[in-house]
Coordinates of C-alpha atoms in Angstrom, one line a residue:
M1 CA 14.9 84.0 -61.9
K2 CA 15.1 80.0 -61.2
Y3 CA 18.8 79.6 -60.7
N4 CA 18.4 83.2 -58.4
K5 CA 16.0 80.2 -56.5
I6 CA 18.1 77.6 -56.4
A7 CA 21.0 79.9 -55.4
T8 CA 19.5 81.5 -52.2
A9 CA 17.3 78.3 -51.4
F10 CA 21.6 77.0 -51.3
C11 CA 22.5 79.6 -49.5
A12 CA 20.0 79.7 -47.1
A13 CA 20.6 76.4 -46.2
A14 CA 24.4 76.8 -45.7
L15 CA 24.0 79.7 -43.5
G16 CA 21.7 78.1 -41.3
L17 CA 23.9 74.7 -41.5
M18 CA 27.2 76.7 -40.4
A19 CA 25.2 78.6 -37.4
L20 CA 23.5 75.6 -36.4
T21 CA 27.1 73.6 -36.8
S22 CA 29.0 76.3 -34.8
C23 CA 26.5 76.3 -31.7
E24 CA 27.5 72.6 -31.1
G25 CA 30.9 72.8 -31.1
G26 CA 31.8 72.0 -34.9
D27 CA 35.2 73.1 -36.2
L28 CA 35.3 75.2 -39.4
F29 CA 38.7 74.3 -42.0
S30 CA 39.3 76.6 -44.8
I31 CA 42.7 75.6 -46.6
D32 CA 45.1 77.6 -49.4
S33 CA 46.0 75.1 -52.5
P34 CA 49.8 74.2 -52.5
D35 CA 52.1 76.8 -54.5
W36 CA 52.5 74.3 -57.4
I37 CA 49.3 73.5 -57.5
S38 CA 48.2 77.5 -57.7
A39 CA 51.2 77.6 -60.6
K40 CA 50.1 74.9 -62.5
V41 CA 46.1 76.7 -62.0
D42 CA 47.3 80.2 -63.1
S43 CA 49.3 77.7 -66.1
I44 CA 46.0 76.8 -67.6
A45 CA 44.0 79.9 -67.0
A46 CA 46.7 81.2 -69.5
N47 CA 45.9 79.1 -72.0
K48 CA 42.6 79.0 -72.0
N49 CA 42.6 82.4 -72.4
Q50 CA 44.4 82.2 -75.8
G51 CA 41.1 82.0 -77.9
G52 CA 38.6 79.1 -78.1
D53 CA 36.9 78.6 -81.6
D54 CA 39.4 79.0 -84.5
P55 CA 38.1 81.1 -87.4
D56 CA 40.0 78.9 -89.7
I57 CA 37.7 76.3 -88.9
E58 CA 34.4 75.8 -91.0
G59 CA 31.7 74.8 -88.7
M60 CA 33.5 74.8 -85.0
H61 CA 30.5 75.9 -81.6
E62 CA 32.4 76.7 -78.1
D63 CA 31.9 74.1 -76.7
V64 CA 34.1 75.2 -73.1
Y65 CA 34.8 72.7 -70.4
N66 CA 37.7 70.9 -68.7
I67 CA 38.6 67.0 -68.9
G68 CA 40.4 66.4 -65.6
K69 CA 40.9 68.2 -62.5
E70 CA 43.2 71.2 -62.3
D71 CA 46.0 69.7 -60.4
L72 CA 46.5 67.6 -62.8
T73 CA 45.2 64.2 -60.5
S74 CA 42.4 62.3 -62.6
G75 CA 43.1 58.8 -62.4
F76 CA 42.8 56.8 -65.8
W77 CA 39.7 56.7 -67.8
T78 CA 38.2 60.2 -67.1
L79 CA 36.9 61.2 -70.0
G80 CA 34.6 64.2 -71.9
K81 CA 31.7 64.3 -73.7
T82 CA 30.4 61.8 -76.8
Y83 CA 30.6 63.2 -79.6
V84 CA 28.6 60.7 -82.2
V85 CA 30.1 61.1 -86.1
P86 CA 27.7 59.8 -88.6
A87 CA 28.9 57.4 -91.2
G88 CA 30.3 59.9 -94.6
E89 CA 31.4 62.7 -92.4
K90 CA 33.8 64.9 -90.3
W91 CA 34.1 65.6 -86.6
I92 CA 36.3 68.2 -85.6
A93 CA 37.3 69.2 -82.0
Q94 CA 39.7 71.9 -80.6
F95 CA 41.8 72.1 -76.5
N96 CA 44.5 73.1 -74.6
L97 CA 45.6 70.1 -73.2
T98 CA 48.2 69.8 -69.7
V99 CA 49.9 67.2 -69.4
N100 CA 52.3 66.0 -65.8
P101 CA 55.2 67.5 -65.3
D102 CA 56.6 64.6 -63.6
N103 CA 57.0 63.1 -67.6
V104 CA 55.8 59.7 -67.1
Y105 CA 54.7 58.3 -71.4
Y106 CA 51.3 57.3 -70.4
K107 CA 50.0 60.3 -68.7
N108 CA 48.3 62.8 -71.7
C109 CA 45.0 62.5 -73.5
Y110 CA 43.5 59.5 -76.5
I111 CA 40.3 59.1 -77.4
V112 CA 37.9 56.0 -77.3
F113 CA 35.9 55.1 -79.9
N114 CA 32.5 53.2 -79.5
D115 CA 30.1 51.4 -81.4
Y116 CA 26.1 53.5 -81.0
N117 CA 23.7 51.6 -79.3
P118 CA 20.3 54.3 -79.8
D119 CA 18.8 52.0 -76.7
T120 CA 21.1 52.7 -73.8
E121 CA 20.8 55.9 -71.7
D122 CA 24.2 56.8 -73.3
H123 CA 24.8 55.3 -76.5
L124 CA 27.7 54.0 -76.3
G125 CA 27.8 50.1 -77.9
T126 CA 30.4 47.8 -78.1
E127 CA 34.4 50.0 -77.1
Y128 CA 36.1 49.3 -80.7
G129 CA 39.8 50.7 -79.1
V130 CA 41.6 53.8 -77.4
I131 CA 44.4 55.3 -79.2
R132 CA 46.5 57.9 -77.0
Y133 CA 48.4 61.2 -77.4
D134 CA 52.1 59.4 -77.6
N135 CA 53.6 56.9 -79.8
D136 CA 55.3 54.0 -79.2
P137 CA 55.3 50.3 -81.1
T138 CA 56.7 48.8 -77.8
K139 CA 54.4 49.7 -75.7
N140 CA 50.5 50.2 -75.6
S141 CA 50.1 53.5 -77.0
E142 CA 46.8 52.5 -78.2
W143 CA 44.4 49.0 -77.9
G144 CA 41.4 47.0 -78.3
D145 CA 40.3 44.4 -80.8
N146 CA 39.9 46.6 -83.8
I147 CA 42.7 48.9 -83.9
D148 CA 45.4 48.2 -85.8
R149 CA 48.3 49.4 -85.1
S150 CA 50.1 48.8 -88.0
L151 CA 48.1 51.6 -89.4
V152 CA 49.4 54.0 -87.1
K153 CA 51.2 57.1 -88.0
A154 CA 53.6 59.9 -86.3
N155 CA 55.9 62.5 -87.0
F156 CA 57.6 61.5 -83.7
E157 CA 58.1 57.8 -81.4
N158 CA 58.6 58.8 -77.7
S159 CA 62.2 58.8 -76.4
S160 CA 62.0 56.3 -73.6
A161 CA 64.2 53.5 -73.6
N162 CA 63.0 49.7 -73.3
D163 CA 60.8 49.7 -70.1
A164 CA 61.4 53.4 -68.5
E165 CA 58.4 55.6 -67.5
T166 CA 59.1 58.6 -67.8
D167 CA 59.6 60.4 -71.3
A168 CA 60.5 64.0 -71.0
S169 CA 59.5 64.8 -75.0
V170 CA 55.9 64.1 -73.6
Q171 CA 55.5 67.7 -72.6
N172 CA 55.7 68.6 -76.3
F173 CA 52.2 67.9 -76.4
N174 CA 51.0 70.5 -74.4
G175 CA 49.4 73.5 -76.3
K176 CA 46.6 73.4 -78.5
V177 CA 45.1 70.3 -79.8
T178 CA 43.0 69.4 -83.2
V179 CA 41.5 66.1 -83.0
T180 CA 40.0 65.1 -86.1
V181 CA 38.0 61.8 -86.9
D182 CA 36.8 62.1 -90.8
R183 CA 34.8 59.8 -92.4
T184 CA 34.0 61.4 -95.4
E185 CA 36.1 59.0 -97.8
G186 CA 34.8 55.4 -95.8
G187 CA 36.4 54.2 -93.3
V188 CA 37.9 56.0 -89.9
H189 CA 40.8 58.7 -90.9
Y190 CA 41.9 60.0 -87.1
T191 CA 44.3 62.6 -86.9
I192 CA 45.4 64.2 -83.5
S193 CA 48.2 67.2 -84.1
N194 CA 49.1 70.5 -81.2
G195 CA 51.3 72.4 -85.3
T196 CA 54.0 70.2 -83.3
C197 CA 53.7 66.5 -83.2
T198 CA 50.9 64.8 -85.2
K199 CA 49.9 61.5 -84.5
E200 CA 47.0 59.3 -87.7
Y201 CA 45.1 56.4 -87.8
I202 CA 44.3 55.6 -91.3
Q203 CA 42.0 52.4 -91.5
P204 CA 40.5 52.4 -95.0
Y205 CA 37.6 50.6 -93.4
D206 CA 35.1 51.4 -91.2
F207 CA 34.2 49.3 -87.7
P208 CA 32.0 46.5 -87.5
S209 CA 28.8 48.5 -86.9
N210 CA 26.2 47.1 -84.7
D211 CA 24.2 50.7 -85.4
S212 CA 21.6 50.6 -89.1
D213 CA 23.7 53.9 -89.5
G214 CA 27.1 53.6 -89.2
R215 CA 27.4 56.2 -86.4
L216 CA 30.7 56.1 -84.3
C217 CA 30.9 57.4 -80.7
C218 CA 34.5 59.8 -79.8
R219 CA 35.0 60.2 -76.2
I220 CA 38.8 62.8 -75.1
G221 CA 40.0 61.0 -72.1
I222 CA 43.2 61.9 -69.5
E223 CA 45.6 60.8 -67.2
K224 CA 46.7 63.0 -64.4
A225 CA 46.3 65.6 -67.2
I226 CA 43.8 68.6 -68.1
A227 CA 42.2 69.1 -72.0
S228 CA 40.1 72.3 -72.0
F229 CA 38.0 71.7 -74.6
T230 CA 37.2 75.3 -76.7
G231 CA 34.6 73.5 -79.1
S232 CA 33.7 70.8 -81.6
T233 CA 31.9 70.7 -85.0
I234 CA 29.2 68.2 -83.8
E235 CA 27.3 69.1 -80.9
P236 CA 27.6 66.5 -78.0
I237 CA 25.1 64.5 -76.2
G238 CA 23.6 67.0 -73.8
G239 CA 25.3 69.7 -76.1
F240 CA 27.3 72.5 -76.1
T241 CA 28.7 74.3 -73.3
S242 CA 29.2 78.5 -73.8
K243 CA 32.2 79.8 -72.3
E244 CA 30.1 82.7 -70.8
D245 CA 30.9 82.4 -66.8
K246 CA 28.0 79.9 -65.5
Q247 CA 26.4 79.6 -61.4
P248 CA 26.9 77.4 -59.5
L249 CA 24.2 74.5 -59.2
S250 CA 25.4 71.5 -56.9
L251 CA 28.3 69.9 -54.8
S252 CA 28.4 66.4 -54.8
L253 CA 31.8 65.1 -52.1
N254 CA 34.5 62.8 -53.9
G255 CA 37.2 61.0 -52.1
V256 CA 35.5 60.7 -48.4
P257 CA 36.9 58.2 -46.1
K258 CA 34.3 56.0 -44.8
K259 CA 36.3 55.2 -42.0
V260 CA 39.3 58.1 -40.4
L261 CA 41.2 57.4 -37.7
Q262 CA 40.3 58.7 -33.8
G263 CA 43.6 61.4 -33.5
V264 CA 44.0 62.1 -37.2
T265 CA 43.9 65.8 -38.2
F266 CA 41.4 67.3 -40.3
E267 CA 43.9 67.7 -43.1
E268 CA 45.7 64.7 -43.0
A269 CA 42.0 62.9 -43.0
F270 CA 40.3 64.4 -46.2
A271 CA 43.4 66.4 -48.4
N272 CA 42.2 64.2 -51.1
V273 CA 39.2 65.5 -50.9
T274 CA 37.4 67.3 -54.1
A275 CA 34.4 68.3 -55.4
T276 CA 32.5 68.4 -58.4
V277 CA 30.7 71.4 -58.6
Q278 CA 27.6 71.4 -61.4
F279 CA 27.0 74.6 -63.3
E280 CA 24.6 75.9 -65.3
Q281 CA 24.5 74.9 -68.9
G282 CA 25.1 71.3 -68.2
V283 CA 28.8 72.7 -66.9
S284 CA 31.0 70.6 -64.5
K285 CA 34.0 70.5 -63.2
D286 CA 36.2 69.3 -60.3
V287 CA 37.5 71.8 -57.6
N288 CA 40.4 70.8 -55.0
F289 CA 40.4 71.0 -51.3
G290 CA 42.1 74.6 -50.7
D291 CA 38.7 76.3 -53.0
L292 CA 36.3 74.4 -50.8
T293 CA 35.0 75.6 -46.9
F294 CA 34.4 72.5 -44.3
E295 CA 32.1 71.6 -41.3
V296 CA 32.3 68.8 -39.4
I297 CA 29.3 67.7 -37.3
P298 CA 28.9 67.8 -34.2
D299 CA 33.3 67.9 -34.2
M300 CA 36.3 65.8 -35.2
N301 CA 37.1 64.2 -31.6
N302 CA 34.4 62.3 -30.4
L303 CA 33.8 58.4 -32.1
G304 CA 31.5 57.5 -34.2
Q305 CA 29.4 58.7 -36.6
K306 CA 29.8 62.1 -38.5
T307 CA 28.7 64.4 -41.3
L308 CA 31.1 66.4 -43.2
V309 CA 29.9 69.2 -45.0
A310 CA 31.5 71.7 -47.9
A311 CA 30.9 75.0 -49.3
Y312 CA 31.6 76.5 -52.7
A313 CA 31.4 80.0 -53.4
M314 CA 32.4 81.1 -56.9
T315 CA 31.6 80.9 -60.3
F316 CA 33.0 78.7 -63.4
K317 CA 35.2 81.5 -63.6
G318 CA 36.2 82.5 -60.3
E319 CA 33.6 84.7 -60.1
S320 CA 32.3 85.3 -55.8
A321 CA 29.0 83.6 -56.1
A322 CA 25.8 82.6 -53.9
P323 CA 27.5 79.0 -52.3
V324 CA 26.2 75.5 -53.6
I325 CA 26.9 72.8 -50.7
G326 CA 27.5 69.1 -50.4
Y327 CA 27.4 66.0 -48.0
A328 CA 29.1 63.4 -46.9
Q329 CA 29.2 60.9 -44.3
F330 CA 32.2 59.3 -42.7
E331 CA 32.9 57.3 -38.5
I332 CA 36.0 58.1 -36.6
V333 CA 36.6 55.1 -34.9
D334 CA 39.5 53.6 -32.5
K335 CA 41.0 51.2 -34.9
L336 CA 41.0 51.0 -38.3
Y337 CA 41.4 46.5 -39.6
T338 CA 43.6 45.3 -42.7
C339 CA 43.0 47.1 -45.4
L340 CA 44.1 47.0 -49.0
G341 CA 43.4 50.7 -51.3
A342 CA 43.0 53.9 -49.2
T343 CA 39.9 54.5 -48.1
D344 CA 39.0 57.4 -49.8
N345 CA 39.0 55.0 -53.3
S346 CA 41.6 56.3 -54.7
T347 CA 43.3 53.5 -55.2
A348 CA 43.8 53.2 -59.0
W349 CA 43.8 49.9 -61.0
W350 CA 46.4 47.0 -59.6
G351 CA 47.0 50.3 -57.6
A352 CA 47.7 47.3 -55.0
H353 CA 46.9 43.7 -54.7
S354 CA 46.8 41.3 -51.8
D355 CA 49.4 38.2 -50.2
K356 CA 48.8 35.7 -53.0
I357 CA 46.5 32.0 -51.1
K358 CA 47.5 28.8 -52.4
V359 CA 44.4 26.3 -53.1
A360 CA 45.3 22.7 -53.5
P361 CA 43.3 20.4 -55.5
G362 CA 39.7 19.7 -54.0
E363 CA 39.6 22.8 -51.9
T364 CA 37.8 25.8 -51.3
F365 CA 39.0 28.4 -50.7
L366 CA 37.1 31.2 -48.2
T367 CA 37.5 34.6 -47.7
S368 CA 35.2 37.5 -46.3
F369 CA 35.7 41.7 -46.4
T370 CA 33.6 44.6 -47.3
N371 CA 33.3 46.1 -50.5
Y372 CA 33.6 49.8 -50.8
T373 CA 33.4 51.7 -53.4
S374 CA 34.0 55.5 -55.6
G375 CA 30.6 54.7 -57.1
A376 CA 32.4 55.7 -60.6
N377 CA 31.3 52.5 -62.6
N378 CA 30.9 49.1 -62.0
W379 CA 34.0 47.9 -62.2
N380 CA 35.1 50.1 -58.9
N381 CA 35.0 47.1 -56.8
F382 CA 36.8 43.7 -55.7
V383 CA 38.7 42.1 -58.6
V384 CA 39.8 38.0 -58.0
V385 CA 43.3 37.7 -60.0
L386 CA 43.6 34.1 -60.6
T387 CA 47.7 32.7 -61.3
N388 CA 50.3 29.8 -60.4
Y389 CA 52.9 30.4 -58.3
N390 CA 55.2 32.9 -60.3
N391 CA 52.4 35.2 -61.1
D392 CA 51.5 33.9 -65.1
E393 CA 47.8 34.4 -65.1
Y394 CA 45.0 32.3 -65.1
A395 CA 41.9 35.4 -65.6
V396 CA 40.9 38.2 -63.5
V397 CA 37.3 38.4 -62.8
R398 CA 35.7 41.4 -61.5
A399 CA 33.0 42.0 -59.4
D400 CA 30.2 43.0 -62.0
N401 CA 29.8 39.8 -64.8
Y402 CA 33.4 40.6 -66.3
G403 CA 37.1 38.7 -66.7
W404 CA 39.9 37.5 -69.2
G405 CA 42.4 35.6 -69.4
A406 CA 44.0 32.8 -71.0
G407 CA 42.1 30.3 -68.9
Y408 CA 38.7 32.6 -69.5
D409 CA 39.1 34.2 -73.1
N410 CA 37.5 31.9 -75.7
N411 CA 37.2 28.9 -72.9
P412 CA 33.7 26.7 -74.0
N413 CA 33.6 25.3 -70.3
L414 CA 33.4 28.8 -69.1
W415 CA 29.9 29.4 -67.2
L416 CA 29.3 33.0 -66.0
S417 CA 25.7 33.3 -63.1
G418 CA 24.8 36.2 -65.7
P419 CA 25.1 40.0 -65.2
Q420 CA 23.3 42.1 -62.2
D421 CA 19.5 42.8 -62.8
D422 CA 19.8 46.4 -62.5
W423 CA 23.5 47.7 -62.4
G424 CA 22.6 50.7 -61.3
A425 CA 20.9 49.5 -58.4
W426 CA 23.8 47.3 -57.2
L427 CA 26.8 49.5 -57.5
A428 CA 24.8 51.7 -55.4
A429 CA 24.7 48.9 -52.9
M430 CA 28.1 47.9 -53.3
D431 CA 29.5 50.4 -50.6
G432 CA 29.6 48.9 -47.6
A433 CA 28.8 45.7 -49.0
K434 CA 29.3 42.5 -47.1
V435 CA 31.1 40.5 -49.4
N436 CA 32.3 36.1 -49.2
V437 CA 34.1 34.8 -52.0
A438 CA 34.3 31.5 -52.1
V439 CA 38.1 30.5 -55.1
T440 CA 37.6 26.3 -55.5
N441 CA 40.1 24.3 -57.1
N442 CA 38.0 21.4 -58.4
G443 CA 41.2 19.1 -59.0
D444 CA 40.6 18.7 -62.6
G445 CA 42.1 21.7 -64.7
S446 CA 39.3 24.1 -63.4
A447 CA 38.4 27.0 -61.2
D448 CA 35.3 28.4 -59.8
V449 CA 34.9 31.7 -58.2
Q450 CA 31.3 32.0 -56.5
A451 CA 30.4 35.2 -54.8
A452 CA 27.3 36.6 -52.6
M453 CA 27.6 40.4 -52.3
L454 CA 25.0 41.7 -48.8
G455 CA 24.4 45.4 -50.3
N456 CA 23.9 48.3 -48.2
D457 CA 19.9 47.6 -49.3
G458 CA 19.9 44.6 -48.0
K459 CA 19.4 42.6 -50.9
I460 CA 21.9 39.6 -51.7
Y461 CA 23.3 39.9 -55.2
T462 CA 25.8 36.7 -56.0
Q463 CA 28.5 37.1 -59.2
E464 CA 29.5 33.8 -60.6
Y465 CA 32.5 32.3 -63.0
K466 CA 32.8 28.2 -63.4
G467 CA 35.1 26.3 -65.7
I468 CA 38.4 28.7 -65.4
A469 CA 41.1 26.8 -67.0
I470 CA 44.3 26.5 -65.4
D471 CA 47.3 24.0 -63.4
S472 CA 45.4 22.4 -60.3
D473 CA 48.7 21.8 -59.1
D474 CA 49.9 25.2 -59.1
F475 CA 46.3 27.6 -58.6
Y476 CA 46.6 30.5 -56.0
F477 CA 44.5 33.7 -55.9
H478 CA 44.8 37.4 -54.3
Y479 CA 43.0 40.6 -54.8
T480 CA 43.4 43.7 -56.6
V481 CA 41.5 47.2 -56.1
D482 CA 40.1 49.4 -58.9
G483 CA 39.0 53.1 -57.3
C484 CA 37.6 50.9 -54.4
H485 CA 38.7 49.4 -51.3
L486 CA 38.6 46.7 -49.4
E487 CA 38.0 46.5 -45.7
F488 CA 38.5 42.8 -43.6
D489 CA 37.2 43.6 -40.8
T490 CA 34.5 40.6 -40.3
V491 CA 34.9 40.3 -36.5
I492 CA 33.8 37.6 -33.8
G493 CA 34.5 38.7 -30.6
A494 CA 35.0 42.0 -28.5
D495 CA 38.1 43.5 -29.5
D496 CA 39.4 44.3 -26.1
N497 CA 40.0 40.5 -25.8
S498 CA 36.7 40.1 -22.8
T499 CA 35.0 38.5 -24.4
P500 CA 34.1 34.5 -22.4
W501 CA 34.4 31.4 -23.8
W502 CA 31.8 30.4 -26.5
G503 CA 30.6 34.1 -26.2
A504 CA 30.3 34.7 -30.0
H505 CA 30.1 32.3 -32.8
S506 CA 30.9 32.9 -36.3
D507 CA 28.9 31.8 -39.8
M508 CA 28.6 28.6 -40.1
F509 CA 30.7 27.1 -43.8
N510 CA 29.6 24.2 -45.5
V511 CA 32.6 21.3 -46.0
P512 CA 30.8 19.1 -48.9
A513 CA 32.2 15.5 -49.0
G514 CA 35.2 14.8 -50.6
R515 CA 36.2 18.4 -50.3
T516 CA 38.3 20.6 -48.3
V517 CA 37.0 23.7 -46.9
S518 CA 39.9 26.8 -45.8
T519 CA 39.2 30.0 -44.4
R520 CA 42.5 32.6 -42.7
I521 CA 41.9 34.7 -39.7
K522 CA 43.6 36.8 -37.3
N523 CA 43.6 35.4 -34.2
Y524 CA 44.5 38.3 -31.2
T525 CA 44.6 36.9 -28.0
S526 CA 44.6 38.5 -23.8
G527 CA 48.0 36.0 -24.2
A528 CA 46.0 34.6 -19.9
N529 CA 45.8 31.5 -21.2
N530 CA 47.0 28.9 -24.4
W531 CA 43.2 27.7 -24.7
N532 CA 42.4 32.0 -25.0
N533 CA 42.9 31.4 -28.9
F534 CA 40.4 30.5 -31.8
V535 CA 38.2 27.2 -31.1
V536 CA 37.0 25.3 -34.4
V537 CA 33.3 24.2 -34.2
L538 CA 32.5 21.2 -36.2
T539 CA 28.8 20.3 -36.6
N540 CA 25.7 19.2 -38.8
E541 CA 23.5 21.4 -39.9
N542 CA 21.3 21.5 -37.1
S543 CA 24.7 22.4 -34.4
N544 CA 25.1 18.8 -33.1
E545 CA 28.2 18.7 -33.0
Y546 CA 30.8 16.3 -34.4
A547 CA 33.8 17.8 -32.3
V548 CA 35.7 21.4 -31.1
V549 CA 39.3 21.6 -31.2
R550 CA 41.5 24.2 -29.9
A551 CA 45.0 25.6 -31.3
D552 CA 46.5 23.9 -28.3
N553 CA 46.8 20.3 -29.6
Y554 CA 43.7 19.6 -27.3
G555 CA 39.1 19.2 -28.9
W556 CA 36.3 17.0 -27.6
G557 CA 33.2 15.5 -28.4
A558 CA 31.4 12.2 -29.8
C559 CA 33.7 12.0 -32.9
Y560 CA 36.7 13.1 -31.1
D561 CA 36.6 11.4 -27.2
D562 CA 37.7 7.0 -26.8
N563 CA 38.3 7.8 -30.7
P564 CA 41.3 5.1 -30.9
N565 CA 41.7 6.8 -34.9
L566 CA 42.1 9.8 -34.1
V567 CA 45.6 11.7 -35.1
L568 CA 46.8 14.8 -33.7
S569 CA 50.2 16.3 -34.5
G570 CA 51.1 17.4 -30.5
G571 CA 52.1 20.3 -28.9
Q572 CA 54.4 23.4 -29.7
S573 CA 58.0 22.8 -28.1
D574 CA 57.7 26.2 -26.7
W575 CA 54.6 26.8 -25.6
G576 CA 55.5 30.5 -23.9
A577 CA 56.7 31.3 -27.4
W578 CA 54.1 30.0 -29.0
L579 CA 51.1 32.1 -27.0
A580 CA 52.9 35.2 -27.1
A581 CA 53.4 34.9 -31.1
M582 CA 50.0 34.2 -31.1
D583 CA 48.3 37.8 -30.6
G584 CA 48.1 39.5 -34.1
A585 CA 49.2 35.2 -35.5
T586 CA 47.7 34.6 -39.2
V587 CA 45.7 32.3 -39.1
T588 CA 44.1 29.1 -41.6
V589 CA 42.3 26.6 -40.9
S590 CA 40.8 23.8 -43.7
V591 CA 38.8 21.1 -42.7
T592 CA 38.9 17.9 -45.3
N593 CA 35.1 16.3 -45.5
K594 CA 36.8 13.2 -46.9
G595 CA 33.4 11.7 -47.8
D596 CA 34.6 8.2 -46.0
G597 CA 32.4 9.5 -42.6
T598 CA 36.0 11.2 -41.2
L599 CA 37.2 14.8 -41.0
D600 CA 40.4 16.7 -41.3
V601 CA 41.7 19.3 -39.3
K602 CA 44.8 21.7 -40.1
C603 CA 45.5 24.8 -38.5
I604 CA 48.6 27.0 -40.2
M605 CA 49.3 29.1 -37.5
L606 CA 51.8 32.8 -39.0
G607 CA 52.9 34.0 -35.7
N608 CA 53.6 37.7 -35.1
N609 CA 57.4 36.5 -34.4
G610 CA 57.3 35.5 -38.4
I611 CA 58.0 31.4 -37.3
T612 CA 54.7 29.1 -38.3
Y613 CA 53.8 26.8 -36.5
Y614 CA 51.0 23.5 -37.0
Q615 CA 48.4 22.1 -35.2
S616 CA 46.2 18.7 -36.7
Y617 CA 43.2 16.4 -35.9
E618 CA 43.0 14.0 -38.5
G619 CA 40.5 11.0 -38.3
I620 CA 37.5 12.9 -36.5
A621 CA 34.9 10.2 -37.2
P622 CA 32.0 9.0 -38.0
V623 CA 30.3 11.5 -39.1
D624 CA 27.9 12.1 -41.6
A625 CA 29.4 12.8 -44.7
A626 CA 26.4 14.4 -46.8
D627 CA 26.4 17.1 -43.0
V628 CA 29.5 18.7 -42.6
W629 CA 30.1 22.3 -41.1
F630 CA 32.3 24.3 -38.7
R631 CA 32.1 27.3 -37.6
F632 CA 34.9 29.7 -35.3
T633 CA 34.0 30.1 -31.6
V634 CA 36.5 32.3 -29.1
D635 CA 37.3 32.2 -25.7
G636 CA 39.3 35.1 -24.4
C637 CA 40.5 36.1 -27.4
H638 CA 38.7 37.8 -30.9
L639 CA 38.7 36.7 -34.9
V640 CA 39.9 39.1 -37.6
F641 CA 38.4 37.1 -41.1
E642 CA 40.6 38.1 -44.5

């Protein structure tokens, strides 16, 4: 009766909401699945019906659930339940595996080994390593600090040559798979086999456990595949799942874009949306776009905040059921600013990269963006990659107090600010967080990365990495993403270029003595006059002006007027061509505090015509070297920070 009350409440809410929105002009959508997905689901269903428990395996219990979406789109690190294998015991599990038809060798299943930690909610301690089903000594078929690849044995080897990713032999992994983790004779003896392809990892010693009882956590994961579990000899954390049909209890939406461009159709905007449905007995599964019924409140036509409502009305086995509903917010906008990664946060690790930016010795480069995350894991946020010109990595540092690389690992001079006090609150706050990142080349063979993150909860979170080893004369950085997207959307001025002179100002940027601080903007101009472009205002912290310099070889101020030491780079050779090129130009502005009472301002402007223009103002003086700041203002233009 408990379920019936919950289902009745959801049903009433769904019917009431749909009746209300229909009166307000809401659009109802029901989409059919593509043929290939339907065929694949039928194939998976047939596999599931081959039977569950193997009667020949002693102690096998029913444990029926899916790891991965049935359309084979789930990304890397889609993991199943956690099975804890005590020292001296054996764990056997079975599942039906369906790999992706694109034959990419790493799109199959893998096992993750972790230490047991009784003090954490998920009981996962140190990660020992990962072993994937495929077998290729030349590729990353297994990895981790505690995995010895020489201990792998298999009756097959991948047939792909050199760096090729496709390998038709991975289709041999399909079928009913048995996994065994045997600790009865000491060490770890791992076997995965479907009766045709067998891979073993025979480690004669145990992993270096911090758990007093030496327990080992095991999880099965997939990438762009599906593992349909049928049974296990050890009860997982959270309990076994019965194969009896189960009623839906709740629904949460995945992959809903934060912003949708006005005029885009519903199907185009939400084709990648899925839902995670929770059923009785703690079972969940991901369902596809075509299995859901949608409502948009109030409509898809006008600008502004909207609510996407989705309903699902099937049992775990696909029988008719009282509907459960889920909600997500999105916004209809008339302009999308520069984004890195798909706006539904579906871009996988290393799937998108920004342009690289050079940072000279003694220079700090500032960037600003809004960070949107899938919220699945702490690492599904912005990532900063530090390299040389040839993209050889010094370090990769994430938003969540973690990094790696030649200049990071085993670096005695590395200093981190430490983890957040509450990772759950931080992760929730990072969806829509305003982020400022400062990358500094200290000029002494080290670099610093500092991030200030204004969360959607109004709190400021910080993360710092100092002392990363680099070549100061060859230092660049760029961004990448992992289950998130970055939107470079900090705008100064109205985007129709109507803001008048001094009508909008950016935040202030501090320039320490002996340092250069740089930032990059997109400059958009009305094109009416040369001065209808970005303006740099140089002040002290109290906004007392040293000088004001424009994009077009002109300036003024106490440290500018009648200054015999001031040197300007001069005007452009063709002002008309320059002005036309400045609408959408990418501009890097660098302010140098020389520490001797003088300032230099240098502007590099990559026009929309592909031509680079320069403007500099050197010798602005006298200033207080201990109190130098700058900001941007506009005049018949607008600026978008990158």
